[in-house]
Coordinates of C-alpha atoms and ligand atoms in Angstrom, one line a residue:
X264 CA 53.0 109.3 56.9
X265 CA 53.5 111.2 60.0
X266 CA 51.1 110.4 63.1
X267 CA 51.0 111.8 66.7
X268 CA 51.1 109.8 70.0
X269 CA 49.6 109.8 72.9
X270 CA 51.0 107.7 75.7
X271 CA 49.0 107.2 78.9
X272 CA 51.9 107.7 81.8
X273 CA 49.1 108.6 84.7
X274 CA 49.4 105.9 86.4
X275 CA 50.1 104.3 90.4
X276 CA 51.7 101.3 88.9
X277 CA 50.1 99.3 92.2
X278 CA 51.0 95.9 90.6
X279 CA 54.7 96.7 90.8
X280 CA 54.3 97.6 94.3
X281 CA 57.1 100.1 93.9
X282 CA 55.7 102.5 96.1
X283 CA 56.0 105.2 93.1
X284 CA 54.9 105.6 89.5
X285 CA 56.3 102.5 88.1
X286 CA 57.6 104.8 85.1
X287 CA 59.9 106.0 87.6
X288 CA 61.9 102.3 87.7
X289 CA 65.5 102.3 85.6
X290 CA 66.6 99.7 83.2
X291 CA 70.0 100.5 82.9
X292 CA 70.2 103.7 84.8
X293 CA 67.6 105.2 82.6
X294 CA 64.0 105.9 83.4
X295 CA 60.8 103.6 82.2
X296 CA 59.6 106.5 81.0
X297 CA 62.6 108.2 78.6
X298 CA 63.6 104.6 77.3
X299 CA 59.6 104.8 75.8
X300 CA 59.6 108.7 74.7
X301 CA 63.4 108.3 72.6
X302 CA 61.6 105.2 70.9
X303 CA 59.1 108.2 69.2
X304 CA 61.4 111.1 69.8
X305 CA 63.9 109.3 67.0
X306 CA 61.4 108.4 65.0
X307 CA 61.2 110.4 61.8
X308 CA 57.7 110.2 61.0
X309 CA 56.1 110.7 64.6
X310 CA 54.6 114.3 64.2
X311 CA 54.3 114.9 68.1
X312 CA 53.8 113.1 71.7
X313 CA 50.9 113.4 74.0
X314 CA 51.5 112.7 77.4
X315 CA 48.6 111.9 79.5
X316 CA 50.4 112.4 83.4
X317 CA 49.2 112.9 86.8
X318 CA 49.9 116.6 88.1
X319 CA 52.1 114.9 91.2
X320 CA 54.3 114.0 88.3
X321 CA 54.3 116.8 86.3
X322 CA 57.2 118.7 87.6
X323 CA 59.2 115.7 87.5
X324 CA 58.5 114.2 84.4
X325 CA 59.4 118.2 82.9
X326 CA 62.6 117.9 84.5
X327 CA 63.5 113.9 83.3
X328 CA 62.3 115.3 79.6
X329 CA 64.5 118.3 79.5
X330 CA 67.7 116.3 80.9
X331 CA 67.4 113.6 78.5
X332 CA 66.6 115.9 75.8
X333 CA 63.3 114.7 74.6
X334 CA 61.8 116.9 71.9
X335 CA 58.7 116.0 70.6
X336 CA 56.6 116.1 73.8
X337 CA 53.8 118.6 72.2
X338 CA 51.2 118.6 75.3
X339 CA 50.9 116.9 78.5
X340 CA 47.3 116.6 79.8
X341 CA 46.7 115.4 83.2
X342 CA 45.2 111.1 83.7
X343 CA 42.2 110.3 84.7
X344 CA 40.9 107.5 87.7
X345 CA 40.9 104.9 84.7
X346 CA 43.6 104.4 81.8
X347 CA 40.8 104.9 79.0
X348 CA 40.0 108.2 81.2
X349 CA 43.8 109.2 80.2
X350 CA 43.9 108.7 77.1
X351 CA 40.6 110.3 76.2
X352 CA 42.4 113.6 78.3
X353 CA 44.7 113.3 75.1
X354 CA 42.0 112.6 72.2
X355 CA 40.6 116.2 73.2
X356 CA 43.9 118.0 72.3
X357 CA 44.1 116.2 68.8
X358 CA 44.5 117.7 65.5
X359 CA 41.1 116.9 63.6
X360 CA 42.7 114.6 61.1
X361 CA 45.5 112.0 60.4
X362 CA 46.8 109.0 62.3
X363 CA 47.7 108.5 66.2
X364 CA 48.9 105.9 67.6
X365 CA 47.7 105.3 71.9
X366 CA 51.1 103.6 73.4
X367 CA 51.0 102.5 76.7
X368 CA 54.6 104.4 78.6
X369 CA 55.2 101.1 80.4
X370 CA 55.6 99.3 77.2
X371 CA 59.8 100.8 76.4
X372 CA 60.5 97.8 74.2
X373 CA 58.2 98.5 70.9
X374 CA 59.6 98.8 67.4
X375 CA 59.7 101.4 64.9
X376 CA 59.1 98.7 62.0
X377 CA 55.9 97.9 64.4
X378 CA 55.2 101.3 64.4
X379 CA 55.0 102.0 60.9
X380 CA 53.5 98.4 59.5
X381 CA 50.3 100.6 62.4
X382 CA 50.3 103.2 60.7
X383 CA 50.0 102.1 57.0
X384 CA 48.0 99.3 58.6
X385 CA 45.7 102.4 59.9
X386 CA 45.9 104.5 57.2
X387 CA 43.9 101.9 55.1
X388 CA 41.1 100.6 57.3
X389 CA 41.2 102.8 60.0
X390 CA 42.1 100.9 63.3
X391 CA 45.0 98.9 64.1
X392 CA 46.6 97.0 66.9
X393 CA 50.2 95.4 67.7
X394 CA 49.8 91.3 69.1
X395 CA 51.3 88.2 69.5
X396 CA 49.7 84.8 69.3
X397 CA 48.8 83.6 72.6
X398 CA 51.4 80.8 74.0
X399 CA 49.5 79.2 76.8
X400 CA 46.2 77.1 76.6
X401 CA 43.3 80.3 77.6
X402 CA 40.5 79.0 80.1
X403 CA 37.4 80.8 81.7
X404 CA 37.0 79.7 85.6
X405 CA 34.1 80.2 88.0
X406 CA 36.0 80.9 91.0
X407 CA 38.5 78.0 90.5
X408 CA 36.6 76.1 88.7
X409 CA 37.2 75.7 85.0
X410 CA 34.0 76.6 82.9
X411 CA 35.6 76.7 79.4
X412 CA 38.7 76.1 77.0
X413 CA 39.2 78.7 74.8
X414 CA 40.1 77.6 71.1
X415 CA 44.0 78.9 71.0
X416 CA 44.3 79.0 67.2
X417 CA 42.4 82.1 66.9
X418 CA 43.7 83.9 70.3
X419 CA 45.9 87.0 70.2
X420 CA 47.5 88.5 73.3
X421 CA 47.0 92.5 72.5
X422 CA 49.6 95.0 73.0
X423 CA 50.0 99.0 72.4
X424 CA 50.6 100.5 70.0
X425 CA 47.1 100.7 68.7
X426 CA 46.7 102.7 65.8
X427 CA 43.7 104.8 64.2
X428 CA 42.4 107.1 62.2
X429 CA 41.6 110.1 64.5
X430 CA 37.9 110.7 63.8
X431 CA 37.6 106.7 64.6
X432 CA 39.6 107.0 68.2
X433 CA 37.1 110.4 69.4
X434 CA 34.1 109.1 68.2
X435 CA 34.5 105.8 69.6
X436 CA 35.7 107.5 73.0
X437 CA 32.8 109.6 73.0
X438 CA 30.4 107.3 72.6
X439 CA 32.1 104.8 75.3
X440 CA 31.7 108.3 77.6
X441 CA 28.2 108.6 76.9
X442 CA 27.1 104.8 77.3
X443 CA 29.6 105.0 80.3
X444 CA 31.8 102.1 78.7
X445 CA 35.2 101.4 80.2
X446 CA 37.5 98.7 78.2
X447 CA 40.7 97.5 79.0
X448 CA 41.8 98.6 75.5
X449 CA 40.9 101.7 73.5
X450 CA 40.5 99.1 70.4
X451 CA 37.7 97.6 72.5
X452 CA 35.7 101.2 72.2
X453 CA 36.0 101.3 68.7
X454 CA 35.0 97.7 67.7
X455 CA 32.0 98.4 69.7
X456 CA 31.0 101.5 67.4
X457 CA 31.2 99.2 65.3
X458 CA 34.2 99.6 63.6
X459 CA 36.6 97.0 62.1
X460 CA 40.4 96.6 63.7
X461 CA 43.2 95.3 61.8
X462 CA 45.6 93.0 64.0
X463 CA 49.9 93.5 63.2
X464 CA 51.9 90.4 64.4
X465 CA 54.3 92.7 66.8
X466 CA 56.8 90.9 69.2
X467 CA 57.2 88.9 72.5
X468 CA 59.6 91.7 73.7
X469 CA 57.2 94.5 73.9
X470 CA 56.6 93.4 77.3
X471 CA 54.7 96.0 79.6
X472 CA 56.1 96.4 83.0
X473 CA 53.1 95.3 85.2
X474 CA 54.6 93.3 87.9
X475 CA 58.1 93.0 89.8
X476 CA 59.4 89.7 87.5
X477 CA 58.8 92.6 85.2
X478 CA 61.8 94.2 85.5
X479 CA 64.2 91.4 85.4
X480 CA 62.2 90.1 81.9
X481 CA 62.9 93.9 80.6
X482 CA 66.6 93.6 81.7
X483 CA 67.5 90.9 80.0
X484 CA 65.7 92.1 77.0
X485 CA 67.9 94.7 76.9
X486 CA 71.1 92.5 77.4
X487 CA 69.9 90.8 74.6
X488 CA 69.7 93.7 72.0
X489 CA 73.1 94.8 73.2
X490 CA 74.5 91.2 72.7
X491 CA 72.5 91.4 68.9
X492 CA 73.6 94.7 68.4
Ligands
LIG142 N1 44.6 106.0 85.2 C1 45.6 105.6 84.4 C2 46.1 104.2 84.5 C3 47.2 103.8 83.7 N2 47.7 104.7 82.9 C4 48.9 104.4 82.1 O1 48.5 103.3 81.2 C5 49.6 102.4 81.0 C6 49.1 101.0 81.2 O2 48.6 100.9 82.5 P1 49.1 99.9 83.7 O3 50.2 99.1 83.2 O4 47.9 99.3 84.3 O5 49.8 101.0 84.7 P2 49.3 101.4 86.2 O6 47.9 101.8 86.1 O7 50.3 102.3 86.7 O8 49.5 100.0 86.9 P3 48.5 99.4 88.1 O9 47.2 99.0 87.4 O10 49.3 98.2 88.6 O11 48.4 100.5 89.1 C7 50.7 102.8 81.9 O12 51.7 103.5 81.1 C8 50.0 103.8 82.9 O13 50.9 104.8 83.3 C9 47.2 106.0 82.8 O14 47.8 106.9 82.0 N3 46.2 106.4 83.6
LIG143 C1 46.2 98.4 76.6 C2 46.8 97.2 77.0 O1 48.2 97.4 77.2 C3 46.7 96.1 76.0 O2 47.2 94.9 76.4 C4 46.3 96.7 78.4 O3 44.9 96.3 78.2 C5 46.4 97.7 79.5 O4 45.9 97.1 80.7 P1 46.3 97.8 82.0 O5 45.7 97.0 83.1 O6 45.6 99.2 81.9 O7 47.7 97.9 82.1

């Protein structure tokens, strides 16, 4: 089943402290930004990429997509202030029907078998997101105060991609737009329509580059697929 994509790449990556769209950063001579677009660009059943940048990166992400030989970059749209601002930039260029996926461009490390369990996962009940089971006890603190323990069992650290049905992801945008709703997530927009969402066990690997231990974490991700092969 083919699906499009839009990935939010718009933006100031403050928390690496780089200086620079974080996107910019190489892991192994290549940018953030390519090793996340050939994931899709390879990927037989992904019908397009929508690329939610900010304009100061426009001519430069052009050029880094034309020297790497990206081909399924269909529109870019220009960010927003907030992420959820982004990627609603991309839900008004959809096609009216089908499957997209929202995949965060600082996340380089996701699977295709992730990608399609979303998709199928989507296909039947109309939202679904890639997590891992939380590792670390969760608590709620006033100040630094502990208030409450949260119950690990049923805790999931959420990831991109996050997968819906199309008609799901506008009308839950639009109505976030009109309630003026922001959420950290765009799964957190739709469960408040309210809609259902279907989690997918992804994996520990799909990191997203957020902070500076970041990059040595993605590094060594890579040496370890090269040393699995
Ligand atoms: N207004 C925004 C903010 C974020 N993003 C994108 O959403 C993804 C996840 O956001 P985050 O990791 O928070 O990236 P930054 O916002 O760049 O990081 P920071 O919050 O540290 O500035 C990234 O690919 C980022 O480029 C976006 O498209 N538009
Ligand atoms: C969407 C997300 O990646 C799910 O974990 C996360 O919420 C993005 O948060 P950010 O602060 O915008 O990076």
């Amino acid at each position: 089943m083919a699906y499009q994509v839009i990935i939010p790449a718009a933006g100031q990556g403050k928390r690496m402290g780089a200086g620079k769209n974080k996107l910019y950063l190489t892991l192994e001579d290549t940018p953030v930004l390519i090793h996340t677009l050939r994931v899709f660009d390879e990927d037989e059943e992904c019908g397009g990429m929508i690329l939610a940048i900010h304009p100061e990166d426009e001519a430069q992400f052009k050029d880094m997509i034309h020297f790497y030989g990206i081909r399924k970059v269909t529109s870019m749209v220009h960010g927003g202030r907030e992420r959820q601002d982004s990627v609603y930039s991309g839900v008004k260029v959809l096609e009216e029907e089908g499957i997209v996926l929202v995949h965060d461009a600082a996340r380089p490390f996701i699977k295709k078998e992730t990608i399609h369990s979303l998709v199928r996962e989507a296909e039947m009940e109309g939202a679904a997101i890639a997590a891992v089971p939380v590792k670390d006890t969760i608590k709620r603190a006033d100040s630094n105060m502990v208030t409450e323990t949260i119950e690990r069992s049923s805790l999931w650290a959420v990831q991109t991609p996050q997968a819906f049905r199309i008609s799901v992801l506008r009308n839950a945008h639009e109505k976030a737009v009109k309630e003026e709703f922001t959420g950290t997530d765009d799964a957190s927009l739709v469960e408040r329509l309210p809609h259902k969402v279907a989690i997918i066990e992804g994996d520990y690997d799909n990191i997203k580059l957020t902070t500076p231990e970041d990059v040595f974490f993605a590094e060594a991700i890579l040496k370890k697929r090269k040393q699995l092969g």
